[in-house]
Amino acid sequence: MGLSERDICTKLITPAVVAAGWDVNAQLREEVTLTDGRVIVRGKLSTRGRQLRADYVLYHRPNVPLAVIEAKDGSHSPSAGLQQALGYGEMLDVPFVFSSNGSRFVFHDKTSQGALEREIEMSEFPSPAELWRKFQVWKGLDEPASQIVEQGYYAAPDGKAPRYYQATAVNRAVAAVANGQDRILLVMATGTGKTYTAFQIIWRLWKARAKKRILFLADRNILVDQTKSNDFAPFGGAMTKIANRQVDKSYEIYLALYQAVSGTTDEQDIYKQFSPDFFDLIIVDECHRGSAAADSAWRDILAYYSSATQIGMTATPKETAEVSSTDYFGEPLYTYSLRQGIEDGFLAPYKVIRYDLDLDLIGYRPHVGDVDRYGHAVEDRIYGQSDVDTKVVFDPRTKLVAAKVTEFLKGNDRFGKTIVFCEDTEHADRMRKELANANADLVADNYRYVVRMTGDDAAGAAELDNFIDPFSSHPVIATTSKLLTTGVDVKTCKLIVLDQRIQSMTEFKQIIGRGTRIDEANGKRFFTIMDFKRATELFADPAFDGDPVQIFEPPLGADLEELESTIESDQVAASADEQLTDSSRPRKYYIDGVEVEVAARRVQYLDAEGKLITEALSAYVKRKLQDKYLTLGNFLARWTEADRKQAILAEVEELGIPLDALREEAPNGAGYDTFDLVCHIAFDRPLLTRRERAARVRDRQPFGAYSERARTVLYALLDKYADDDGATLESGKILHLKPFDQIGTPVEIIKRVFGGKDQYQAAVRELETQIYAEA
């Protein structure tokens, strides 16, 4: 009963596991960190939430886990850690889960044909061979398949290892291939390492000689180049990139841009220079494009190599009435969502600043006979938000957007990498000009501060490598239309600006993915989305972070190729309809003399589950706090009992409540304690300012038992509280500030004035008790 959890592990659990035959160096790891801890945004700063750590993970081979053990101290029952361990087991995709307090194990066995859970003695812990045999049967692995599954991962010299979800994706894919599955779909959110996951899948299958010639297909040249020089570099001389329409059949690993191996004629279809059975494994990056009619060349290539195992990887599986990823590849073998990535702390959370402009909301209608800047008669109709920058152009609107973007950058980080998504290349050019004018000081220092990056601008596109390089300071702002929507890894991107109407959920997810990467080394943990076209309404769509849903149902007996051909013809016809048939009419009208103002501004944040809070913030906070604490009395009791008030505030933030946002939304919010704001919003308690609370403490004169110098310190702390948030009282750093430096050094104040650290902390707790005495 007297043993701590660590004692239980060291003295009882580890010896029992080792006695069962587990290699303590190769098969057993303790305190395995599974997540980085959710990023909690606090104003312009951020902190990390709690990391998830498994007490023990047992492995058959490195990165091939078999079991999880959760330990509890002697005051708990043997099963007390089972619920927690089952959660870890699900994350690691293992069938064997154990809980123990050092007296017995509780064994949860998903492979069991009998009792799912049972207690076993410490001496009865199963051996590695026993669990591996059960695992083989559970996965349906015969001996040849087992040999493939047992092939090791690539061991990087720098010690880089896959994250838990990457290992799960790799292990499932390798096991599926070993069992003969030839069409596989992996869905992983942008920024979660799809290419690294693909590399480890290829490496293990290639090393096991289960797959000898492999083709990796992507749709952007920069993706192929990044892959070859980064994640796939260990393949060395066995790898080549198919370029300049040249084919060399002496390699084993081939990387290709699908446009580089396909075309509109047999002569241009370079892939046909390989025999249909040349490749035995094909991995398609961003495979959601592969099922689209407009990109049917993907399907032509896959159909040609139909005998090969084909793995599709995407962040955004396409499921519409016309196009389906799952129809071709099957249901996802594994899905790791944006929401899960944010919750685990591997992806950056975001806040949304949405601007509604009066011109967009009201619309524009010309007067009869109006002409635009170039003398073209403006067609008489109402132009709404969908027409802005596609049919009608208002320079004051572009200037206002540029001003708001610049205002944000000046208030946060003027060198924070920013992507501005515009309607088309012409709009991107106008936005570049207005942003350059709004940031004339920095553009004068370096003209590359703002660059247009579009497919038709060779000079701008040439700056792409510099833009994505974390060590390159310029360009800072990129204006674009489509070039940066997918695949480009801009780790340091801190601001995404949407001045583009986005109707496609796939495109929206890809665009948001440009900001979700975390780059701790360069101070990037979260990012901001600034929306001028109401594109972020798509966050409320269940499809934004839901699992793919099969809704593609081709007509009974329909030929898929024929159906795709019909869809493609319809798209071409629709595109032709958009072109103006009268060459004398302009594609866009440029309207002068129109004023544009901000009609509304709204800031939105993520909740604890990684979803955007779309209801009023006060309503959300009230609901979450009442769910947690039920009544004001419960919250006050929790607050009063806590040794550190900051711990309660952290607990509130773990619910997904942005405390700084509460202060920003409240009238004169800077004058209120966070405690008061929470009590007021959640439980309708009257507000008191920090100054009012401090004045009440002074009126009571409660510190008569302390020495004069101690009272001086306590009242100085009270003054600091009145001017700042009360949580700073608990930080010893406050004693480094004025006026404490006139009383003595922090060490002198704590030791000589209060008699020691414990006495000082007790005095601070008493001060806090007095501050909240009438709460």
GROMACS .gro file of N, CA and C in nm, residues 591-639:
model
  147
  591ILE      N    1  -1.489   4.926  -6.168
  591ILE     CA    2  -1.581   5.031  -6.124
  591ILE      C    3  -1.510   5.128  -6.031
  592ASP      N    4  -1.515   5.256  -6.064
  592ASP     CA    5  -1.457   5.360  -5.980
  592ASP      C    6  -1.568   5.432  -5.904
  593GLY      N    7  -1.528   5.509  -5.801
  593GLY     CA    8  -1.623   5.594  -5.729
  593GLY      C    9  -1.713   5.521  -5.632
  594VAL      N   10  -1.672   5.400  -5.588
  594VAL     CA   11  -1.750   5.323  -5.492
  594VAL      C   12  -1.674   5.312  -5.361
  595GLU      N   13  -1.740   5.343  -5.249
  595GLU     CA   14  -1.676   5.331  -5.118
  595GLU      C   15  -1.708   5.195  -5.058
  596VAL      N   16  -1.611   5.140  -4.986
  596VAL     CA   17  -1.627   5.009  -4.923
  596VAL      C   18  -1.585   5.020  -4.777
  597GLU      N   19  -1.668   4.965  -4.687
  597GLU     CA   20  -1.638   4.968  -4.545
  597GLU      C   21  -1.662   4.830  -4.484
  598VAL      N   22  -1.603   4.809  -4.365
  598VAL     CA   23  -1.627   4.686  -4.290
  598VAL      C   24  -1.763   4.697  -4.222
  599ALA      N   25  -1.852   4.603  -4.252
  599ALA     CA   26  -1.984   4.603  -4.188
  599ALA      C   27  -1.982   4.526  -4.057
  600ALA      N   28  -1.899   4.421  -4.049
  600ALA     CA   29  -1.893   4.341  -3.926
  600ALA      C   30  -1.760   4.269  -3.920
  601ARG      N   31  -1.712   4.250  -3.797
  601ARG     CA   32  -1.588   4.174  -3.774
  601ARG      C   33  -1.616   4.074  -3.663
  602ARG      N   34  -1.578   3.950  -3.685
  602ARG     CA   35  -1.603   3.847  -3.586
  602ARG      C   36  -1.482   3.757  -3.573
  603VAL      N   37  -1.443   3.727  -3.448
  603VAL     CA   38  -1.331   3.637  -3.423
  603VAL      C   39  -1.388   3.505  -3.370
  604GLN      N   40  -1.344   3.393  -3.428
  604GLN     CA   41  -1.390   3.261  -3.386
  604GLN      C   42  -1.270   3.174  -3.348
  605TYR      N   43  -1.294   3.084  -3.253
  605TYR     CA   44  -1.187   3.000  -3.200
  605TYR      C   45  -1.225   2.854  -3.209
  606LEU      N   46  -1.126   2.767  -3.184
  606LEU     CA   47  -1.150   2.623  -3.181
  606LEU      C   48  -1.195   2.580  -3.043
  607ASP      N   49  -1.283   2.480  -3.038
  607ASP     CA   50  -1.321   2.423  -2.909
  607ASP      C   51  -1.225   2.311  -2.871
  608ALA      N   52  -1.256   2.242  -2.761
  608ALA     CA   53  -1.165   2.139  -2.710
  608ALA      C   54  -1.152   2.021  -2.806
  609GLU      N   55  -1.249   2.003  -2.895
  609GLU     CA   56  -1.246   1.892  -2.990
  609GLU      C   57  -1.188   1.933  -3.124
  610GLY      N   58  -1.135   2.056  -3.133
  610GLY     CA   59  -1.074   2.099  -3.257
  610GLY      C   60  -1.174   2.149  -3.360
  611LYS      N   61  -1.297   2.176  -3.319
  611LYS     CA   62  -1.398   2.229  -3.410
  611LYS      C   63  -1.416   2.378  -3.386
  612LEU      N   64  -1.447   2.451  -3.494
  612LEU     CA   65  -1.465   2.594  -3.482
  612LEU      C   66  -1.592   2.625  -3.403
  613ILE      N   67  -1.579   2.717  -3.307
  613ILE     CA   68  -1.696   2.759  -3.229
  613ILE      C   69  -1.778   2.854  -3.315
  614THR      N   70  -1.892   2.807  -3.361
  614THR     CA   71  -1.974   2.888  -3.452
  614THR      C   72  -2.086   2.962  -3.379
  615GLU      N   73  -2.118   2.921  -3.254
  615GLU     CA   74  -2.218   2.994  -3.178
  615GLU      C   75  -2.152   3.112  -3.109
  616ALA      N   76  -2.232   3.199  -3.047
  616ALA     CA   77  -2.177   3.313  -2.973
  616ALA      C   78  -2.082   3.261  -2.865
  617LEU      N   79  -1.967   3.326  -2.849
  617LEU     CA   80  -1.865   3.278  -2.756
  617LEU      C   81  -1.920   3.270  -2.614
  618SER      N   82  -1.999   3.371  -2.572
  618SER     CA   83  -2.053   3.370  -2.436
  618SER      C   84  -2.146   3.251  -2.414
  619ALA      N   85  -2.226   3.216  -2.515
  619ALA     CA   86  -2.317   3.102  -2.503
  619ALA      C   87  -2.238   2.971  -2.494
  620TYR      N   88  -2.132   2.962  -2.574
  620TYR     CA   89  -2.047   2.842  -2.571
  620TYR      C   90  -1.981   2.827  -2.434
  621VAL      N   91  -1.925   2.937  -2.382
  621VAL     CA   92  -1.857   2.932  -2.252
  621VAL      C   93  -1.954   2.892  -2.142
  622LYS      N   94  -2.073   2.950  -2.145
  622LYS     CA   95  -2.173   2.918  -2.043
  622LYS      C   96  -2.208   2.770  -2.046
  623ARG      N   97  -2.230   2.717  -2.164
  623ARG     CA   98  -2.267   2.577  -2.178
  623ARG      C   99  -2.156   2.484  -2.130
  624LYS      N  100  -2.032   2.510  -2.170
  624LYS     CA  101  -1.920   2.422  -2.134
  624LYS      C  102  -1.893   2.425  -1.984
  625LEU      N  103  -1.899   2.546  -1.922
  625LEU     CA  104  -1.870   2.556  -1.779
  625LEU      C  105  -1.982   2.494  -1.695
  626GLN      N  106  -2.106   2.511  -1.738
  626GLN     CA  107  -2.216   2.451  -1.664
  626GLN      C  108  -2.214   2.299  -1.677
  627ASP      N  109  -2.169   2.249  -1.792
  627ASP     CA  110  -2.154   2.104  -1.808
  627ASP      C  111  -2.047   2.051  -1.713
  628LYS      N  112  -1.940   2.130  -1.694
  628LYS     CA  113  -1.827   2.087  -1.612
  628LYS      C  114  -1.856   2.101  -1.462
  629TYR      N  115  -1.907   2.217  -1.423
  629TYR     CA  116  -1.919   2.247  -1.280
  629TYR      C  117  -2.064   2.246  -1.228
  630LEU      N  118  -2.160   2.241  -1.316
  630LEU     CA  119  -2.303   2.234  -1.285
  630LEU      C  120  -2.357   2.363  -1.221
  631THR      N  121  -2.297   2.403  -1.108
  631THR     CA  122  -2.349   2.521  -1.037
  631THR      C  123  -2.235   2.616  -1.003
  632LEU      N  124  -2.271   2.742  -0.971
  632LEU     CA  125  -2.173   2.839  -0.924
  632LEU      C  126  -2.105   2.790  -0.797
  633GLY      N  127  -2.184   2.727  -0.709
  633GLY     CA  128  -2.127   2.676  -0.584
  633GLY      C  129  -2.016   2.575  -0.608
  634ASN      N  130  -2.036   2.487  -0.706
  634ASN     CA  131  -1.933   2.387  -0.738
  634ASN      C  132  -1.806   2.455  -0.788
  635PHE      N  133  -1.824   2.556  -0.874
  635PHE     CA  134  -1.707   2.625  -0.928
  635PHE      C  135  -1.633   2.699  -0.817
  636LEU      N  136  -1.709   2.767  -0.728
  636LEU     CA  137  -1.645   2.842  -0.619
  636LEU      C  138  -1.571   2.749  -0.525
  637ALA      N  139  -1.629   2.632  -0.499
  637ALA     CA  140  -1.563   2.535  -0.411
  637ALA      C  141  -1.432   2.488  -0.473
  638ARG      N  142  -1.436   2.460  -0.603
  638ARG     CA  143  -1.315   2.416  -0.674
  638ARG      C  144  -1.210   2.525  -0.672
  639TRP      N  145  -1.253   2.651  -0.690
  639TRP     CA  146  -1.162   2.766  -0.691
  639TRP      C  147  -1.099   2.786  -0.554
   0.00000   0.00000   0.00000
